[in-house]
Amino acid sequence: MKVRLMGDRENQSISNLGEVGGAGDRHSASEALWLRDRALAATSSGIVIADANAPDCPIIYCNPAFERMTGYCASEILGRNCRFLQGPDTDRTTVAKIREALRQGREIQTTIKNYRKDGTPFWTKLSLSPVRDNNANVTHFVGVQSDLSEGISEVQETLQQANDQLQTILEAVPGTVSWISSDLRYLGVNQHLAKLHGLPQSAFVGQDIGFLAASSDFNSFVVEFFAGDATETVKELSALVKTDGGQSAGYYLIVAKKYDQGKAACLVGIDITERKQAEEALVLTRKAVESSSDAIGISDANGTHIYQNQAFSQLFEWETAEEFKLAGGISAVFADPAVAREVLDTIAQGYSWSGEITNRTKSGQILQVLLRADAIKDRTGKIVGLIYMNTDITERKRTEQELRQSEKRFRSLIENARDIIVILDEKGFCRYVSPSQERILGYPTAELLGRSVFDLIHSDELPMVNQVFKGVIQMPKVSLGLAEYRVQHKDGSWCVLEAVATNLLDEPSVRGIVVNCHDVTERKVAEDQLLHDALHDALTELPNRALLTDRLGQAFARAQRHPSYQFAVLFLDLDRFKVINDSQGHRTGDRLLVAVARRLLTCLRPGDTAARLGGDEFVILLEEINGVDEAIAQAKEILKAIERPLYLEGNKVLITASIGIALNTEKYQWPGDILRDADIAMYRAKALGKARYEVFTSSMHTRAVALMNLENDLRESVEELNLKYSIVNLAGGAVEENSPQGEIDPKLDRPKLQLDTFKLECPFTVYYQPIVCLKTGSVIGFESLVRWMHPERGLVSPMEFIAMAEETGLIMPLGLWVLNESCRQIIKWQSLNLPVGNSPLTVAVNLSGRQFSEPDSIEQIKQVLLETGVDARCLKLEITETVVMEDGEAAAAMLSQLRDLGIELCIDDFGTGYSSLSYLHKFPINILKVDRSFVSRVGETGENLEIVRAIVMLARSLGMEVVAEGVETAVQLAQMRAIGCEYGQGYFFSKPLDSEAATALLRRSPKW
């Protein structure tokens, strides 16, 4: 007997399953057998042939239409009983009738509900016919299944009854059936499997699947199946089965499907070792073709019609093949001759053709049919005939399309939704929950079905949810929103959801309350983190000024309610912190600040607050103290804790602190007042030698008076500046025509500066720090830095008076004077023809926040440019990013006006602000100046270099250039060059210089 696999549908022939008669008979019947074989393979009706004498009537043949109809391939079908297509709701009565017909060996026609491989149901019309041998004994059964429309309501109602017989069917399956747990132990087997191994069914329960040592392939398959994500699979495996004579080799088709959320699986094995002889298939082929409900016609290689089945005769109304041949053959039924030519030409060339076409019957009736046409080839590949199958699909296709589209839309909406979709009954019990629930809340679907959703909601939100639910019940088809509420996760944690609920209890297709739940847990976590970040210092994680101010406000409120309540504020500043920063780097400085913060926390009592205001300034709020002595004792403890040696970066670091103490009294009304006085006391402690504390007293106002005197001196100096240098029109007014300092420029009708001859003593002077092109190593410009020549103290650093000038508004005339002096110096340098490279020398002038926000600043800058005659391209204005971010829209407008003047704009101290990246692309900026805190942290190993590199890349992507401030070493210079930074500035090149020293530097034309 010849046995061949049946997977290659193009080359498979029913006739090759066995030999028919002698050689002469085979020769004479060859062409007809091949034609019938191709007809059987090409029909759109599903055809199976089962062995009537083998246990459980296994399938020994199926045509391609049966594969397409069920979704299973031939290798998954052969050797199995057709009941594998049945589902839990397949009508048991119908199944019993089929089994009785099989037992009696008679024909039966019925309608039955089956399931495709993908789980979708389909109704078929089943024609089951017996095949008998010459002795009238039943040898096989031929089953022909025609797919019916899915909407037959009478059948659907009938097919709802049969779940209780599933176990009986599985037990009756002649193949092997086993139930296995995910820990690879048998939960049970059917009688057939038990008998194969000569054991009772109970002997398998609890045993490891390898206890029989029957198949290592089977063991590996089960392990891989449970380890994978697939819920069902099919595979052919080899196995050894015990027999009376020992063991025999077998080959099984194993169908496995998981259940119980993947904790167990059912495995069905069909013995496929024996193939039926081909001679049986030849007889069965004719029966199958004749029984097909598809209209099947066959032509010879010349296109002459030679065969048609009964369905063909009925569909096209030609009773015999001879009559149809005389009418013109297959071309006669095509309504469109062009389509007929296309089809016949295609198959004549050996190709297949399929599609929906319009046909015409003998009486002229028009049909919409599904046509599949194929060339029939012999073993050598020669075309010996043509086969064409026609199925009337008009009504069925319309119904299927509508159902498919509706189901697809619903399934896509529900199954792929990111949100949780829940359907509740009127009491809040869960009737349906979408698969996304398990991803978000972690519950198996079965665990939630039938459970009240109110069991999962946090008790604090239950009243709100109940109220909304009542409103939904009272207002059908109205969607009500449900604000944030907490739902318990499977692991006990809480998820935050938002929801919209709609009452669709009256909708026949829903009959429930549909709740669409959106998971906002991550957003809430992010909001909480943002709130934390907004109220805490990023470096030390201590409360920042905002949170401290809030807690001080609460302390003031308690003090007003309870007069006996007393609290104290300790203002702490580290001594010589700058020295540590400068000597050991900012990284060490940051670690020191973190260490100090931790030590402060160890000194606090419950309820106290330690906050970092910035830099090395900390504030401690002591709640509920008993007078100043307790505050002093706490300050001493803090001083001792801070003075303990620290070991940072392998170095021993000693640090001390100065503390100012202020106790609340009736005179304080605002948190800022007590902070101010604690700050004053802290500065007093520093003045008295540091590493100590001082309690604020009224006598400390002396220092405040001194600061006020300094402010007065600054004001007088600025007024003197206005008086002596009124020629620059600091107030924006015109200069008298007879002024000795200038003459009238007839083109501008305004005073013209005599820059070369006019010199007077001035309380301020401008210093210049060079900016170096890192590519050439040459000076390409300077940054202007103002210095104050105090009549008593001498040269005063900007650190002592710029902030005061900014606060008092004196920065306006002072800044305008610096701008004028810088422009004057540009003109002077340009007149000296100094060697400054190919580009003109530039000077960068800082524009203060007050100047930037002043509406008249643009006009004043224009005035300076006109009066000095300087080319605007030689002037750069530097603005700190904090100033720019205070009012983004106003800043953008201001910067655009400055750019329109031709002035280049720089963002100073870039990287120290709080929102630079989100706004940077909106501003017309030319240059970013990387704050020295980033550059100075770059060590020899390149640590922290990535931050500067990222800024350079960001600037380059936005069309900007970068100046690295704070370049202090050759290593830093080399690293800035390596990352492509255009310019550098810092003490490595030069300290700020007065105009004469800067001129001398230009004359030397140094290269770095």
Short mmCIF file of C-alpha atoms in Angstrom, two decimals, residues 132-314:
data_model
loop_
_atom_site.label_atom_id
_atom_site.label_comp_id
_atom_site.label_asym_id
_atom_site.label_seq_id
_atom_site.Cartn_x
_atom_site.Cartn_y
_atom_site.Cartn_z
CA ARG A 132 -20.46 0.44 0.27
CA ASP A 133 -18.28 -2.25 -1.28
CA ASN A 134 -19.44 -4.98 -3.64
CA ASN A 135 -20.81 -6.90 -0.68
CA ALA A 136 -22.95 -3.93 0.39
CA ASN A 137 -20.78 -3.38 3.45
CA VAL A 138 -20.21 0.24 4.52
CA THR A 139 -16.54 1.09 4.08
CA HIS A 140 -16.52 4.88 4.23
CA PHE A 141 -18.62 7.95 4.80
CA VAL A 142 -18.54 11.03 2.58
CA GLY A 143 -19.47 14.29 4.25
CA VAL A 144 -20.28 17.42 2.22
CA GLN A 145 -20.62 20.68 4.16
CA SER A 146 -21.98 23.90 2.65
CA ASP A 147 -21.43 27.10 4.62
CA LEU A 148 -24.77 28.75 5.40
CA SER A 149 -25.50 32.36 6.45
CA GLU A 150 -24.71 33.10 10.04
CA GLY A 151 -28.06 34.66 10.81
CA ILE A 152 -30.46 31.68 10.89
CA SER A 153 -32.34 32.49 14.05
CA GLU A 154 -34.26 29.19 14.25
CA VAL A 155 -31.03 27.21 14.16
CA GLN A 156 -29.30 29.49 16.62
CA GLU A 157 -32.11 28.99 19.10
CA THR A 158 -31.91 25.23 18.68
CA LEU A 159 -28.12 25.18 19.05
CA GLN A 160 -28.00 26.67 22.52
CA GLN A 161 -28.47 23.51 24.46
CA ALA A 162 -25.64 21.05 24.81
CA ASN A 163 -22.87 22.03 27.25
CA ASP A 164 -23.63 19.16 29.62
CA GLN A 165 -22.61 16.49 27.07
CA LEU A 166 -19.08 17.81 26.35
CA GLN A 167 -17.40 15.39 28.73
CA THR A 168 -19.28 12.46 27.25
CA ILE A 169 -18.14 13.40 23.75
CA LEU A 170 -14.52 13.83 24.79
CA GLU A 171 -14.61 10.49 26.56
CA ALA A 172 -15.97 8.84 23.45
CA VAL A 173 -13.24 10.23 21.21
CA PRO A 174 -11.12 7.31 19.93
CA GLY A 175 -8.07 9.52 19.91
CA THR A 176 -6.03 10.28 23.03
CA VAL A 177 -7.40 13.04 25.27
CA SER A 178 -5.50 14.30 28.27
CA TRP A 179 -5.82 17.17 30.70
CA ILE A 180 -2.49 18.49 32.00
CA SER A 181 -1.71 21.19 34.59
CA SER A 182 0.93 23.86 34.08
CA ASP A 183 3.19 22.01 36.53
CA LEU A 184 3.33 19.20 33.93
CA ARG A 185 1.16 16.67 35.74
CA TYR A 186 -1.83 14.75 34.43
CA LEU A 187 -5.23 15.95 35.62
CA GLY A 188 -6.99 13.16 33.74
CA VAL A 189 -7.11 11.15 30.50
CA ASN A 190 -9.81 9.53 28.41
CA GLN A 191 -10.34 5.77 28.20
CA HIS A 192 -8.66 5.52 24.82
CA LEU A 193 -5.34 6.89 26.11
CA ALA A 194 -5.52 4.72 29.22
CA LYS A 195 -6.14 1.58 27.14
CA LEU A 196 -3.22 2.37 24.82
CA HIS A 197 -0.90 2.13 27.79
CA GLY A 198 -2.75 -0.70 29.50
CA LEU A 199 -3.45 1.35 32.62
CA PRO A 200 -6.60 2.52 34.38
CA GLN A 201 -7.48 6.21 33.94
CA SER A 202 -6.89 6.85 37.64
CA ALA A 203 -3.24 5.77 37.29
CA PHE A 204 -2.47 8.91 35.29
CA VAL A 205 -3.89 11.47 37.73
CA GLY A 206 -1.13 13.39 39.53
CA GLN A 207 1.68 11.70 37.58
CA ASP A 208 4.40 13.67 35.79
CA ILE A 209 3.81 13.63 32.04
CA GLY A 210 7.09 11.78 31.49
CA PHE A 211 6.34 8.87 33.82
CA LEU A 212 5.64 6.47 30.89
CA ALA A 213 8.80 7.53 28.97
CA ALA A 214 6.68 7.23 25.83
CA SER A 215 7.76 10.39 23.99
CA SER A 216 10.44 12.98 24.75
CA ASP A 217 8.99 15.04 21.88
CA PHE A 218 5.65 15.12 23.68
CA ASN A 219 7.28 16.27 26.91
CA SER A 220 9.18 19.07 25.17
CA PHE A 221 6.05 20.13 23.32
CA VAL A 222 4.03 20.47 26.53
CA VAL A 223 6.81 22.41 28.28
CA GLU A 224 7.17 24.85 25.37
CA PHE A 225 3.40 25.23 25.04
CA PHE A 226 2.96 26.28 28.67
CA ALA A 227 5.98 28.57 28.47
CA GLY A 228 4.67 30.35 25.35
CA ASP A 229 1.92 32.97 24.94
CA ALA A 230 -0.24 30.93 22.53
CA THR A 231 -3.52 29.60 23.94
CA GLU A 232 -3.82 26.83 21.40
CA THR A 233 -1.54 24.99 19.01
CA VAL A 234 -1.32 21.94 16.78
CA LYS A 235 1.73 19.74 16.21
CA GLU A 236 2.63 16.32 14.90
CA LEU A 237 4.67 14.22 17.32
CA SER A 238 6.20 10.76 17.45
CA ALA A 239 5.43 8.45 20.36
CA LEU A 240 5.90 4.92 21.67
CA VAL A 241 2.73 3.09 22.66
CA LYS A 242 2.66 -0.05 24.78
CA THR A 243 1.19 -3.10 23.08
CA ASP A 244 0.86 -6.77 23.94
CA GLY A 245 4.10 -7.44 22.15
CA GLY A 246 5.97 -4.55 23.84
CA GLN A 247 6.00 -1.12 22.27
CA SER A 248 5.17 0.21 18.85
CA ALA A 249 6.06 3.47 17.19
CA GLY A 250 3.23 5.86 16.46
CA TYR A 251 2.77 9.30 14.98
CA TYR A 252 0.13 11.55 16.42
CA LEU A 253 -1.40 14.88 15.57
CA ILE A 254 -1.63 16.73 18.89
CA VAL A 255 -4.13 19.55 19.34
CA ALA A 256 -3.55 21.53 22.55
CA LYS A 257 -5.61 24.33 24.08
CA LYS A 258 -5.12 26.14 27.37
CA TYR A 259 -7.89 26.87 29.83
CA ASP A 260 -8.26 28.14 33.39
CA GLN A 261 -6.18 31.27 32.55
CA GLY A 262 -3.36 29.15 31.22
CA LYS A 263 -3.07 27.00 34.35
CA ALA A 264 -4.12 23.84 32.50
CA ALA A 265 -4.50 22.52 28.97
CA CYS A 266 -6.48 19.90 27.11
CA LEU A 267 -4.50 17.85 24.56
CA VAL A 268 -6.14 15.66 21.93
CA GLY A 269 -4.00 13.22 19.94
CA ILE A 270 -5.12 11.57 16.70
CA ASP A 271 -3.23 8.55 15.34
CA ILE A 272 -2.19 9.44 11.79
CA THR A 273 0.28 6.64 11.14
CA GLU A 274 -1.90 4.76 8.69
CA ARG A 275 -2.96 6.25 5.37
CA LYS A 276 -5.76 4.83 3.33
CA GLN A 277 -5.11 3.14 0.07
CA ALA A 278 -5.49 5.27 -3.03
CA GLU A 279 -7.99 2.93 -4.73
CA GLU A 280 -10.54 3.76 -2.03
CA ALA A 281 -10.05 7.47 -2.66
CA LEU A 282 -10.89 7.02 -6.37
CA VAL A 283 -14.34 5.62 -5.64
CA LEU A 284 -14.95 8.22 -2.99
CA THR A 285 -13.91 11.06 -5.25
CA ARG A 286 -16.79 10.53 -7.67
CA LYS A 287 -19.25 10.31 -4.80
CA ALA A 288 -17.94 13.53 -3.28
CA VAL A 289 -18.09 15.46 -6.55
CA GLU A 290 -21.61 14.26 -7.29
CA SER A 291 -22.69 15.16 -3.76
CA SER A 292 -21.19 18.66 -3.84
CA SER A 293 -23.59 21.58 -3.69
CA ASP A 294 -21.18 23.61 -5.82
CA ALA A 295 -21.82 23.68 -9.55
CA ILE A 296 -18.79 21.83 -10.90
CA GLY A 297 -17.96 21.62 -14.56
CA ILE A 298 -14.97 20.09 -16.34
CA SER A 299 -13.60 20.73 -19.83
CA ASP A 300 -10.85 18.93 -21.67
CA ALA A 301 -7.57 20.60 -22.60
CA ASN A 302 -9.22 22.12 -25.69
CA GLY A 303 -11.99 23.72 -23.65
CA THR A 304 -14.69 21.25 -24.71
CA HIS A 305 -17.19 20.68 -21.90
CA ILE A 306 -17.14 17.03 -20.84
CA TYR A 307 -18.62 16.81 -17.33
CA GLN A 308 -20.98 18.57 -14.92
CA ASN A 309 -22.38 17.50 -11.58
CA GLN A 310 -26.01 17.63 -10.52
CA ALA A 311 -25.58 20.99 -8.80
CA PHE A 312 -24.23 22.43 -12.07
CA SER A 313 -27.23 21.19 -13.99
CA GLN A 314 -29.63 22.66 -11.47
#
